[in-house]
XYZ file of C-alpha atoms in Angstrom:
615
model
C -13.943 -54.817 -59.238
C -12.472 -51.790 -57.841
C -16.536 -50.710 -57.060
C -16.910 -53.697 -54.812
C -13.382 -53.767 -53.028
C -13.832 -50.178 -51.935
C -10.869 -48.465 -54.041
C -13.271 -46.592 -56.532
C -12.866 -43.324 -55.138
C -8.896 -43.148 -53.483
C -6.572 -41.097 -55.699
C -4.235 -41.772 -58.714
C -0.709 -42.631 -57.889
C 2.392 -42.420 -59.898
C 4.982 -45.074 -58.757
C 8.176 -45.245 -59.967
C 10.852 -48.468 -59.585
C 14.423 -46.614 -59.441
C 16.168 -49.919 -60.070
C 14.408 -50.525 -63.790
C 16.642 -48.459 -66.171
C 19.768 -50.784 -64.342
C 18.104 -53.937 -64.422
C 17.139 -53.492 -67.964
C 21.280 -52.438 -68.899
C 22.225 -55.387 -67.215
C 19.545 -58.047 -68.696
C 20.339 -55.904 -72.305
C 24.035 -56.566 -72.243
C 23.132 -60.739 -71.123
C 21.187 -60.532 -74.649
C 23.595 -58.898 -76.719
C 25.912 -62.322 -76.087
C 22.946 -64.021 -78.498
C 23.778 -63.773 -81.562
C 19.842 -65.108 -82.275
C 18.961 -61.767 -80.536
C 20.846 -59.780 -82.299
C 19.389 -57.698 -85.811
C 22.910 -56.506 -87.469
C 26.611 -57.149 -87.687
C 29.120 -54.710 -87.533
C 32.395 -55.102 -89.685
C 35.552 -53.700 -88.963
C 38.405 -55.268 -91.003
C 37.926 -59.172 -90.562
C 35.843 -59.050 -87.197
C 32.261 -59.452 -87.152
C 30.215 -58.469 -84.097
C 26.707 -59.043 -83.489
C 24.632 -56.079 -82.630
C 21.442 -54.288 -82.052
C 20.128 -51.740 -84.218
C 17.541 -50.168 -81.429
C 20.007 -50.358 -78.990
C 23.002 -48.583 -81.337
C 19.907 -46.333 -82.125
C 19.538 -45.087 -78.927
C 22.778 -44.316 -78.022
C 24.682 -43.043 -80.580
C 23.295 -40.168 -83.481
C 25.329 -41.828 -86.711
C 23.781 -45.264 -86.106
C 20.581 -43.768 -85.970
C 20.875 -41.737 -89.135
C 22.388 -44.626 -90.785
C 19.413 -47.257 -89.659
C 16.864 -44.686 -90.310
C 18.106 -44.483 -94.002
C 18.448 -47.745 -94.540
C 15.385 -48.942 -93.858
C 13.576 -48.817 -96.727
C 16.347 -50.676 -98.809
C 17.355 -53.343 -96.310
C 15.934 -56.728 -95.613
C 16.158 -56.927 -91.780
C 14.655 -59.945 -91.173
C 18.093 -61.848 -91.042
C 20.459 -60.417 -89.002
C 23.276 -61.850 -90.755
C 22.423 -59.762 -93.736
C 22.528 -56.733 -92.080
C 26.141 -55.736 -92.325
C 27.499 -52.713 -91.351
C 31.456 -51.555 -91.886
C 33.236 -49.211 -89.747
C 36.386 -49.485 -91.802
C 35.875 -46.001 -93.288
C 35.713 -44.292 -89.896
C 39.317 -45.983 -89.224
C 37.646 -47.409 -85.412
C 39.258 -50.561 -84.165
C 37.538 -53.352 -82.883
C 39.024 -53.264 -80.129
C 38.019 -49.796 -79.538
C 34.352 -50.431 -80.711
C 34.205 -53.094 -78.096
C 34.927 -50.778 -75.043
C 32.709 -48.662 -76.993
C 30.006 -51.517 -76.832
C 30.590 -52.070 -73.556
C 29.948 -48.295 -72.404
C 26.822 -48.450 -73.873
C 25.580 -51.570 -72.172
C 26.933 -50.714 -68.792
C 27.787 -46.875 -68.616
C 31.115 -48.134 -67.562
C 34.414 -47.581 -69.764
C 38.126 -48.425 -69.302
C 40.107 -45.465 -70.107
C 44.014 -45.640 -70.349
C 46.720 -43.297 -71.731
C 47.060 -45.906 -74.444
C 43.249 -46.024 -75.794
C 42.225 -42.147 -74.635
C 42.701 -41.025 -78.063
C 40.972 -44.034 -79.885
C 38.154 -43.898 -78.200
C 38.068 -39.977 -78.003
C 37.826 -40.171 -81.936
C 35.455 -42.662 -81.937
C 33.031 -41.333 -79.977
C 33.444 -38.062 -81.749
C 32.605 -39.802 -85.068
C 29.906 -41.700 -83.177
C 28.299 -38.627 -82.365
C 27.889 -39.506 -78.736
C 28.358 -36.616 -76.574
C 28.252 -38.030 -73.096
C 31.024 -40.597 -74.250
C 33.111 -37.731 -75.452
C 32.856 -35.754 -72.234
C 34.042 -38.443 -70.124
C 36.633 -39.063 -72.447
C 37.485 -35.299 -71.908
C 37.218 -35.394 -68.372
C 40.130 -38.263 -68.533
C 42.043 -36.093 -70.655
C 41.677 -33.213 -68.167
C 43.286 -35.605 -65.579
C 46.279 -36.178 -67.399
C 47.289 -32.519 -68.612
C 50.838 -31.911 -67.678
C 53.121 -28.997 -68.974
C 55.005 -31.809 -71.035
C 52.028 -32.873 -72.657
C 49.119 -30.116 -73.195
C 50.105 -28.593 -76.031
C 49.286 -32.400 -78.149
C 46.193 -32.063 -76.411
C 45.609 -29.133 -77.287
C 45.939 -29.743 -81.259
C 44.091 -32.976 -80.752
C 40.914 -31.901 -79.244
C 40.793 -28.328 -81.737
C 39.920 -31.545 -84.070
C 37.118 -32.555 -82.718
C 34.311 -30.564 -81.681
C 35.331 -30.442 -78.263
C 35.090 -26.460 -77.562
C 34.545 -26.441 -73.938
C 37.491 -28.730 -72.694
C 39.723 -26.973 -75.689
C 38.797 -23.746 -73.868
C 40.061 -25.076 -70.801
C 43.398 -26.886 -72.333
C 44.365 -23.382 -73.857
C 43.304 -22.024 -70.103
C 46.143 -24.234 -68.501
C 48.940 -23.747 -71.355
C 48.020 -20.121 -70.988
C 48.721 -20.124 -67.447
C 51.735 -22.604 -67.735
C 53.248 -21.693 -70.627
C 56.890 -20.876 -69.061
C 57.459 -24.426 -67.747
C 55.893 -25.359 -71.143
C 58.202 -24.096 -72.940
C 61.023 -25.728 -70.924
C 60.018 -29.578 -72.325
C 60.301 -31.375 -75.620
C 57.242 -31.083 -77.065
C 57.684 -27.125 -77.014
C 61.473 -27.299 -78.022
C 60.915 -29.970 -81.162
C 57.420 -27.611 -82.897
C 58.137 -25.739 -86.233
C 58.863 -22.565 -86.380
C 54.794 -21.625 -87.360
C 53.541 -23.468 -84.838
C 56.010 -21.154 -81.866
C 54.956 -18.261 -83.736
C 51.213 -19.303 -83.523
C 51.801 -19.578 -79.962
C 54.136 -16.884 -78.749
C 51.762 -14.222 -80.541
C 48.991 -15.067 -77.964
C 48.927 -12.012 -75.488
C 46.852 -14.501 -73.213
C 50.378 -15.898 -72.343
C 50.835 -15.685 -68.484
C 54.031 -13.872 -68.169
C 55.568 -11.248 -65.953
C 57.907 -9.675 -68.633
C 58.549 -9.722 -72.211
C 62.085 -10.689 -71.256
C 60.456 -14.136 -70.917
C 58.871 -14.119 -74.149
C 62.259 -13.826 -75.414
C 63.867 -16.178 -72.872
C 61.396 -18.975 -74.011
C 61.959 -18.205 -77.785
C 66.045 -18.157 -77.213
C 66.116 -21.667 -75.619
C 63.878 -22.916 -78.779
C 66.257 -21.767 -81.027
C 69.168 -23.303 -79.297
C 67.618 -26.800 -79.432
C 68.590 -26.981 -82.941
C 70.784 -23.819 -83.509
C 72.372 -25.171 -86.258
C 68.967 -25.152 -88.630
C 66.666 -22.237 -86.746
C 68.820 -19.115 -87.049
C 67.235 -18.183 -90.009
C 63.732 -18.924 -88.631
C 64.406 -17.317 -85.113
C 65.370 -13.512 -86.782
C 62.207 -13.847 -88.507
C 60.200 -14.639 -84.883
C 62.016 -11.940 -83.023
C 59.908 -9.474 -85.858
C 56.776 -11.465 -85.663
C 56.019 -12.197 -81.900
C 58.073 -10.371 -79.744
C 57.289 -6.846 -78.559
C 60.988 -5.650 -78.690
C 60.387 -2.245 -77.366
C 59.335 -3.649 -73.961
C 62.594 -5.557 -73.440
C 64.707 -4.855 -70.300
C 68.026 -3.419 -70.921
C 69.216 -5.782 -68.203
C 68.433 -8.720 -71.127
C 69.498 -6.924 -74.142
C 73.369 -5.937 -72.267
C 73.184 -10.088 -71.852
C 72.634 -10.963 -74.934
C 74.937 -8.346 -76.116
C 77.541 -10.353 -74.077
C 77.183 -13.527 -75.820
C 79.492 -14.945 -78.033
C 77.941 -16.642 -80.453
C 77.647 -15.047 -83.860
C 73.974 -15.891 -83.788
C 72.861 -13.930 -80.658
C 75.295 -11.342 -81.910
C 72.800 -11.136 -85.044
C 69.832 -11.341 -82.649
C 70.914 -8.525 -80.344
C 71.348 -6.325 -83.374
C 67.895 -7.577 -84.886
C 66.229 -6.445 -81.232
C 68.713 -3.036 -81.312
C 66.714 -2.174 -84.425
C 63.158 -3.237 -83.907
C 63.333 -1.598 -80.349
C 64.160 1.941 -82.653
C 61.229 1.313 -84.556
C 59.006 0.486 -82.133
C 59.175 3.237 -79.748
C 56.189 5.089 -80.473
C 54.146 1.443 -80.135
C 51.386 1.079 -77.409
C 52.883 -0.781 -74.503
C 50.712 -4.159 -74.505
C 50.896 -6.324 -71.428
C 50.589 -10.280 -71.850
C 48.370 -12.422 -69.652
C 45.191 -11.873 -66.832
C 45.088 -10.277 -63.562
C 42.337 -12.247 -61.531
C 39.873 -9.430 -60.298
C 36.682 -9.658 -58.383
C 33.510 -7.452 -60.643
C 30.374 -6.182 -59.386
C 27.735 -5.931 -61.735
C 24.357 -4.152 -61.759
C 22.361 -3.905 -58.139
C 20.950 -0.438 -57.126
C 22.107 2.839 -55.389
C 21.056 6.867 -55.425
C 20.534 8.289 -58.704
C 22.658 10.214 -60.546
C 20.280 12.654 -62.129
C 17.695 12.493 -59.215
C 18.362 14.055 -55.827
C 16.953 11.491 -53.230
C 15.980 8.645 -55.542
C 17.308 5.118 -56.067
C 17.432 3.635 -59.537
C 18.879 0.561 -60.895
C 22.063 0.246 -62.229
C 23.841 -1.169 -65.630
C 27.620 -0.571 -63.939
C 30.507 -3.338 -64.308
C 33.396 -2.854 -61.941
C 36.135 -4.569 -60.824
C 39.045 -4.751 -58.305
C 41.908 -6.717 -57.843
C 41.668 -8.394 -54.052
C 45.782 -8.553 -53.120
C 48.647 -6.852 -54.517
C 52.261 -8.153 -52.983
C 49.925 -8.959 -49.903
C 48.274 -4.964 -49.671
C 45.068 -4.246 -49.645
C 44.393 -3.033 -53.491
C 40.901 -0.622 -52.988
C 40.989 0.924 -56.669
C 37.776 -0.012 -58.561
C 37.921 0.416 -62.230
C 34.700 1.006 -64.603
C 34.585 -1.490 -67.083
C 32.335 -1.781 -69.853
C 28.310 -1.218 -68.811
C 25.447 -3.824 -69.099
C 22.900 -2.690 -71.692
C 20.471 -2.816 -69.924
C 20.570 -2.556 -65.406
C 19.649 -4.988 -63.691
C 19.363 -5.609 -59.543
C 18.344 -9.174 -58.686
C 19.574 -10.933 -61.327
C 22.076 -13.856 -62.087
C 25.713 -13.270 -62.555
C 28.349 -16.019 -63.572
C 31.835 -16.760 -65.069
C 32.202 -19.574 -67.588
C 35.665 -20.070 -69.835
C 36.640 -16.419 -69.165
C 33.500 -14.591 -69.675
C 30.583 -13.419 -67.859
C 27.288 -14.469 -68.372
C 23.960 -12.196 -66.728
C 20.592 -13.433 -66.950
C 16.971 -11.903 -65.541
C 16.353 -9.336 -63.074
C 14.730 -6.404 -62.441
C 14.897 -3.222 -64.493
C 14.566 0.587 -63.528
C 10.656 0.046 -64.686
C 10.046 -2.564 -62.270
C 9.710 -5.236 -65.364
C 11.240 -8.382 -64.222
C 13.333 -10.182 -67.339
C 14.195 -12.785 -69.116
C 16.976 -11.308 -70.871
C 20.285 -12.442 -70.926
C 23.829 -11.034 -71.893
C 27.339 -11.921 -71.941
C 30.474 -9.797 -71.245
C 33.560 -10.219 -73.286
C 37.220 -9.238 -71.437
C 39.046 -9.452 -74.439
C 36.708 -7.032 -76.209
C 35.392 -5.095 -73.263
C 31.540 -4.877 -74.292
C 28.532 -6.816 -73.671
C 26.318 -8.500 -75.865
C 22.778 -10.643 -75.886
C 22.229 -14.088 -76.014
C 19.247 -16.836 -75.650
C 16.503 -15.616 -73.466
C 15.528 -17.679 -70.082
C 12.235 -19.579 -70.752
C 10.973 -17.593 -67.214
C 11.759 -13.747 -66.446
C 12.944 -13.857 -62.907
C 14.159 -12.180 -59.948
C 15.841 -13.177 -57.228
C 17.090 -15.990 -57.899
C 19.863 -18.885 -58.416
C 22.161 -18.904 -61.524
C 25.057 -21.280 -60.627
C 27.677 -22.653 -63.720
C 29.021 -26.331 -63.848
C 31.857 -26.898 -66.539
C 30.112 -25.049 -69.503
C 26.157 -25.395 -68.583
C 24.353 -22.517 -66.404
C 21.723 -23.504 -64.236
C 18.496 -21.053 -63.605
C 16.780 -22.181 -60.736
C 13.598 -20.488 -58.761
C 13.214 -17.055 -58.517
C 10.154 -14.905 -58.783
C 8.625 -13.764 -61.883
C 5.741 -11.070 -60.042
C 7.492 -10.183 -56.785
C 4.920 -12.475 -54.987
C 4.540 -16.014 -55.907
C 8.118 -18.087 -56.415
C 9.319 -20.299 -59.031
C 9.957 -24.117 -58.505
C 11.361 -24.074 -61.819
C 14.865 -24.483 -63.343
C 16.350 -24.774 -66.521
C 19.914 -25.128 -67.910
C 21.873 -23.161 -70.585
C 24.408 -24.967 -72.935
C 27.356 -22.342 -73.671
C 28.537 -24.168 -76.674
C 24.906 -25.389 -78.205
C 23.372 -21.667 -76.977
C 20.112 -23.151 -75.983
C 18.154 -23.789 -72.873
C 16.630 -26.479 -71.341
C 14.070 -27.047 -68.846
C 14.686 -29.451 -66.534
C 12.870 -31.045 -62.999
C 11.638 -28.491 -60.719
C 12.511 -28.254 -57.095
C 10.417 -29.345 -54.141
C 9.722 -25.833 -52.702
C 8.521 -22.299 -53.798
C 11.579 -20.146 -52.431
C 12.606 -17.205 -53.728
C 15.448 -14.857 -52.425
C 17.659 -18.491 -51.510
C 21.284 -19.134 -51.221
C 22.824 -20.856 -54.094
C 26.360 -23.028 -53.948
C 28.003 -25.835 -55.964
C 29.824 -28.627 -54.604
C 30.670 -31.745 -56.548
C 28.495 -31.295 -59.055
C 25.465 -30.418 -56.812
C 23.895 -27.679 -56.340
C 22.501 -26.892 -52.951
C 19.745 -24.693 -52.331
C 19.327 -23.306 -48.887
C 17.173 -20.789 -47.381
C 14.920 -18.312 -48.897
C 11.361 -17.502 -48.223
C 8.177 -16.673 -49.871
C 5.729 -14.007 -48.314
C 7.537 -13.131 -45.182
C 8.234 -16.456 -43.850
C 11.951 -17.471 -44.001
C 13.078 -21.074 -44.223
C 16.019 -22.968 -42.600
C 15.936 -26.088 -45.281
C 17.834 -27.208 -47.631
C 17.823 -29.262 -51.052
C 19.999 -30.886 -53.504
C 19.993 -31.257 -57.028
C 22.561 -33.690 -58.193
C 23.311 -32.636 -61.588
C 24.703 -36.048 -62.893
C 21.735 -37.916 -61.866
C 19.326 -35.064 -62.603
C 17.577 -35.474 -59.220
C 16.407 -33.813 -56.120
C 16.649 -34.775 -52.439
C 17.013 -33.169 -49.108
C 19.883 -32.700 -46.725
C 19.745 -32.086 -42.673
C 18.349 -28.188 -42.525
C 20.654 -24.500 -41.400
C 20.439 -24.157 -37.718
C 19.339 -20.160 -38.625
C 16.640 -19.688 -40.972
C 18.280 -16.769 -43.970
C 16.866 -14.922 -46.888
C 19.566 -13.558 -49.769
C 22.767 -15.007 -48.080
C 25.756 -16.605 -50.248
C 27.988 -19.172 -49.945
C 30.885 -20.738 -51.188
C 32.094 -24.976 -51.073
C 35.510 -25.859 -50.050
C 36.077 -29.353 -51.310
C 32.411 -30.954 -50.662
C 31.690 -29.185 -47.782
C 30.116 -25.538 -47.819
C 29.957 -22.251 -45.624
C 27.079 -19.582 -45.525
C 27.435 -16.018 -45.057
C 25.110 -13.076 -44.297
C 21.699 -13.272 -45.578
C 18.642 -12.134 -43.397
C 15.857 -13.375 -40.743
C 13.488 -12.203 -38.734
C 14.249 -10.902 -34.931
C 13.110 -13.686 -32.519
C 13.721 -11.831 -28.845
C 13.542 -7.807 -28.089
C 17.088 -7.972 -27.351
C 18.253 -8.190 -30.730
C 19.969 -5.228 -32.329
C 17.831 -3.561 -34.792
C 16.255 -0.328 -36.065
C 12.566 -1.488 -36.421
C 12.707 -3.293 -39.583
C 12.378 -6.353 -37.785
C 15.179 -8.563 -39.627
C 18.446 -9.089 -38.679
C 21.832 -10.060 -40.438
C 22.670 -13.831 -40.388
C 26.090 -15.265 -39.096
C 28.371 -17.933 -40.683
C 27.785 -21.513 -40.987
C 29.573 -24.535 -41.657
C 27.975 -27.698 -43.413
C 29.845 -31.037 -43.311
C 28.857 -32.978 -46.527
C 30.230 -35.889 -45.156
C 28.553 -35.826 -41.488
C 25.314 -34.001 -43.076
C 25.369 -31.567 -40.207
C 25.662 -27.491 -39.735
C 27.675 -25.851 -37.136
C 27.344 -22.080 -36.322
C 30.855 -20.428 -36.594
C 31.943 -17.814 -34.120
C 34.656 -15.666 -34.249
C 37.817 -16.192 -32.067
C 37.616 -14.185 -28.625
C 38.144 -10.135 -29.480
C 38.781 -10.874 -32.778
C 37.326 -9.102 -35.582
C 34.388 -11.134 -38.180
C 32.505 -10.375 -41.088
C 31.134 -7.520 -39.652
C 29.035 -5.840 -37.052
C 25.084 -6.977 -37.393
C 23.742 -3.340 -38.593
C 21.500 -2.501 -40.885
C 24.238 -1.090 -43.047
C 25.755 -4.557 -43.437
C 24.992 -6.610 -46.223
C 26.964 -9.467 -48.440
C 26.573 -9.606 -51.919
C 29.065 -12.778 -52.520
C 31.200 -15.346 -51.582
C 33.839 -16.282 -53.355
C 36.552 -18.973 -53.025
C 39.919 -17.335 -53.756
C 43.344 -19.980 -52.937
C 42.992 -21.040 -49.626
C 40.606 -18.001 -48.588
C 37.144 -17.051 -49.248
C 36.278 -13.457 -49.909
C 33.187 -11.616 -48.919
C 32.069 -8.949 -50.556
C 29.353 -6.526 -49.969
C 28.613 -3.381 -47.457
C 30.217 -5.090 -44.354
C 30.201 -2.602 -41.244
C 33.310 -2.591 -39.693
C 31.974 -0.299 -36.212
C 31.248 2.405 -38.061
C 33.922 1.800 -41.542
C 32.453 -0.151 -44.297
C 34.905 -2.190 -45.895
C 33.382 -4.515 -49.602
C 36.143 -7.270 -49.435
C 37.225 -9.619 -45.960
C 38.758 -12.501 -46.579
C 38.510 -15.266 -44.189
C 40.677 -18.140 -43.840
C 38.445 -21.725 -43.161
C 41.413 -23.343 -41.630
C 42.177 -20.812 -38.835
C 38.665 -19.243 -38.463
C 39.941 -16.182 -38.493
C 38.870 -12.828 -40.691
C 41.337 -9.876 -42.550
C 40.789 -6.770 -44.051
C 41.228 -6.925 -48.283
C 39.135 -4.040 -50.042
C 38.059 -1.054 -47.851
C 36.602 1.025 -50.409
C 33.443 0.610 -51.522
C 32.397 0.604 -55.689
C 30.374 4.291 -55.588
C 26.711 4.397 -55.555
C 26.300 0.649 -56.122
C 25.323 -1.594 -53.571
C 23.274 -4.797 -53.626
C 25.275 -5.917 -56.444
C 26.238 -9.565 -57.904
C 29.772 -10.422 -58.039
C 32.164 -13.247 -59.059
C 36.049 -13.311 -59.963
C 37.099 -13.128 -63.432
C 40.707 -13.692 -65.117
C 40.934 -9.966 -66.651
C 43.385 -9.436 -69.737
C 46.399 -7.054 -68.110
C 46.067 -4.962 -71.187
C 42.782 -4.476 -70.651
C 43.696 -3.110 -67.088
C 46.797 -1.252 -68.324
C 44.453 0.620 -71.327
C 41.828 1.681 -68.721
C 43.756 2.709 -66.151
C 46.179 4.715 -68.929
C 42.895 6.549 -69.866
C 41.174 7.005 -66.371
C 44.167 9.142 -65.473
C 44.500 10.894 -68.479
C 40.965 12.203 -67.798
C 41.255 13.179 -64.241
């Protein structure tokens, strides 16, 4: 037939109808109202629902284990004799029905009253993308009176990303923690577990003991006892003020009296003890890139260097870079990112030319590096981009010639990667930004041609599509997303008139732009009249990062200043206007990858202690 109507020799086609997987939930969860359709019944106390075992199958691990060993010993061929109970996993029916429900139509009613239920359900359930919603909720809701129940609650379950981040915010928030209930009515172990943390965000030990003073005097009458034995255990005595010991000293009540003297002798014995400092100091690094060698006269080489600086200081400029703990091996071209306080590296080149796979991680509270999973493709040049606790590898070059379309994704908590839908063009050398869990790709080239376009990959829907293209086509820029919208710094293109300034290498540095997510649209920004920008458009200038930093963004890089090169400006979106942060520049290192990272202060206060001991 397809002989005589002429169709013999045009081409296979793959079609796809994007409405199916919706059309099938919705006809699925009309069926699962039959109990005739239905294969198994699921108990829980004296409630009986009809279910289906494929369908349970499919979206949760335990009923598939639990089918999958049954079914040599179970007559299925009545449904009614197919019983399952929940009543050992403690779920309520009421809970299993929203559960139900979530399954048939991805949709689920969350509520400060059922968060927990359905939280532990899913957990037993072994469905992940239920419990991560679930999280997300909880995420919503964390307040200083209530986050550190959520944070015992989800150390429970196996919840290790969005624990990381509940511990992040009672770090941070732990003074005006400590002022509510839930603080003032734990046991003495549990303050003890918490006041020992030196991730605590606090100025002064004074507030360590502060904060351990007002617990005690929510139930004086029963925690003297229990409060001398906490001053030993958490507080570092010897880093009190005078200012707070002559105030306790002026107390009256027989307790403090006993206190003060407690503190009067631990400070004695504690004088020769390290000062320790509690909490982070939010620093930008820069990691790896290139520069001159340091045992060759007139050569370049790759470099393995970690350094970092802290942008503001009681609103100065703070230009002191500190050397923090090398990569093991140097890298220029790679991938840099932060996720839960650490930084992960991935490909790049070396100082043999070999572009890799590798990967490593940095740890602040240790100071040292080490390895973990290798990328499925070496690569070079291109995007690595985190989202919540996954790290996205996306196109690149793996021979300096021919780009990747490729991407894959790397789960910090399962330590695995996994490929995942390519991308429409070969680019390498692009510009790389999240926004609402998207990541937009924009620019880049391949063999001396430089593109203006731009594509999305929604990471929630796992697809690609295009948005309206850069009005400047740029090579190696950076970016950084306010809210859903984005702005694009630096990068390179090719001269297009004579006029242009240059010194025969026939590219030029890129402006700013400013894409509306809303509008789909890119304006060109330009500086306000006689006012200072990024920089002058030399071939000394060049941006290595953009990074969103309060209401600022900071870019970092070699950015000529007419004839100073500053690494840090900060520029403010809602004013359009540009300041001076960082002048100096990290030493022989340029061309390197960068991102902030919440550094431990006594990690600061140990290097900087040693740096001028050697000098």
């Amino acid at each position: 037939m397809a002989e005589s109507s002429g169709l013999s020799d045009e081409p296979n086609k793959k079609f796809q109808y994007y409405e199916h997987a919706s059309k099938l939930l919705r006809n699925l969860n009309e069926m699962r109202k039959r109990p005739n359709l239905c294969d198994a019944v699921v108990v829980i106390g004296p409630t009986k629902i009809p279910v289906q075992k494929n369908i349970l199958s499919a979206a949760s691990l335990y009923f598939r284990a639990l089918f999958d060993y049954d079914q040599h010993t179970t007559d299925t061929k009545d449904s009614a004799s197919y019983v399952v109970s929940l009543d050992h996993l403690g779920i309520g029916a009421n809970t299993f029905r929203l559960i139900l429900d979530y399954i048939f139509t991805s949709e689920v009613q969350l509520e400060p009253s059922n968060i927990q239920d359905v939280l532990q359900a899913a957990d037993q359930l072994l469905m992940s993308d239920l419990k991560d919603i679930c999280c997300e909720y909880l995420n919503t809701c964390i307040n200083p009176q209530n986050c550190i129940g959520i944070v015992d609650f989800t150390s429970q379950l196996s919840c290790t990303w969005w624990h990381a981040k509940v511990c992040q915010y009672l770090d941070a928030n732990f003074r005006e923690v400590s002022r509510h209930e839930e603080f003032l009515q734990l046991s003495s172990q549990r303050v003890e577990e918490l006041l020992s943390r030196t991730t605590i965000e606090v100025e002064y030990e004074d507030q360590i003991l502060d904060i351990l003073l007002r617990w005690y005097r929510f139930q004086p009458e029963e925690r003297k006892e229990e409060t001398l034995k906490l001053l030993k255990s958490v507080l570092f005595a010897h880093q009190i003020s005078k200012e707070s010991m002559l105030a306790l000293e002026e107390e009256k009540g027989e307790a403090e009296q006993e206190f003060h003297q407690e503190l009067v002798s631990l400070r004695r014995e504690e004088q020769a003890r390290a000062f320790t400092k509690r909490g982070f100091v939010k620093v930008i690094v820069a990691c790896g890139g290139e520069g001159p060698s340091t045992t060759e006269a007139g050569c370049f080489e790759t470099k393995d260097y970690l350094r970092c600086v802290r942008p503001y200081s009681s609103g100065k400029a703070f230009s002191d870079w500190v050397d923090l703990a090398p990569m093991t091996t140097p890298r220029t071209g790679h991938g840099l990112v932060e996720v839960g306080g650490y930084l992960y590296v991935a490909g790049g080149r070396d100082n043999n030319c070999r572009i890799l796979n590798t990967c490593e991680m940095y740890d602040p509270f240790k100071n040292c590096w080490k390895s973990f999973a290798p990328m499925n493709h070496a690569r070079v040049g291109f995007g690595l981009v985190a989202i919540k606790n996954m790290i996205y590898a996306i196109g690149g070059s793996n021979d300096m010639t021919d780009p990747l379309t490729s991407m894959e994704v790397y789960d910090v908590c399962t330590g695995a990667w996994t490929p995942l839908s390519d991308m429409t063009m070969k680019r390498a050398w692009p510009c790389f930004v999240v926004a609402d869990a998207k990541i937009y790709v924009l620019g880049g080239g391949i063999m001396g041609k430089f593109y203006e376009s731009a594509e999305v990959f929604d990471t929630r829907s796992l697809t690609w599509y295009s948005v309206s293209p850069m009005r400047e086509r740029r090579c190696d820029a950076r970016a950084a997303a306010v809210d859903s919208d984005l702005y694009v710094f630096g990068g390179f293109r090719r001269i297009e008139c004579p006029s242009a300034a240059h010194s025969g290498n026939a590219c030029k540095l890129c402006g700013v732009e400013y894409y509306s997510e809303k509008k789909d649209y890119w304006v060109p920004l330009q500086s306000r009249f006689r006012a200072e920008g990024m920089c002058v458009a030399s071939d000394r200038s060049q941006v290595n990062g953009a990074l969103k930093y309060g209401d600022e963004i900071l870019v970092v890089g070699e950015l000529d200043m007419n004839g100073a090169v500053h690494s840090v400006r900060s520029f403010n979106p809602s004013s359009n206007t540009w300041d001076q942060v960082v002048v100096n520049t990290p030493k022989l290192q340029s061309r390197y990858q960068c991102c902030m990272l919440d550094l431990p202060r006594s990690l600061i206060h140990k290097l900087l202690i040693d740096r001028n001991a050697s000098e």
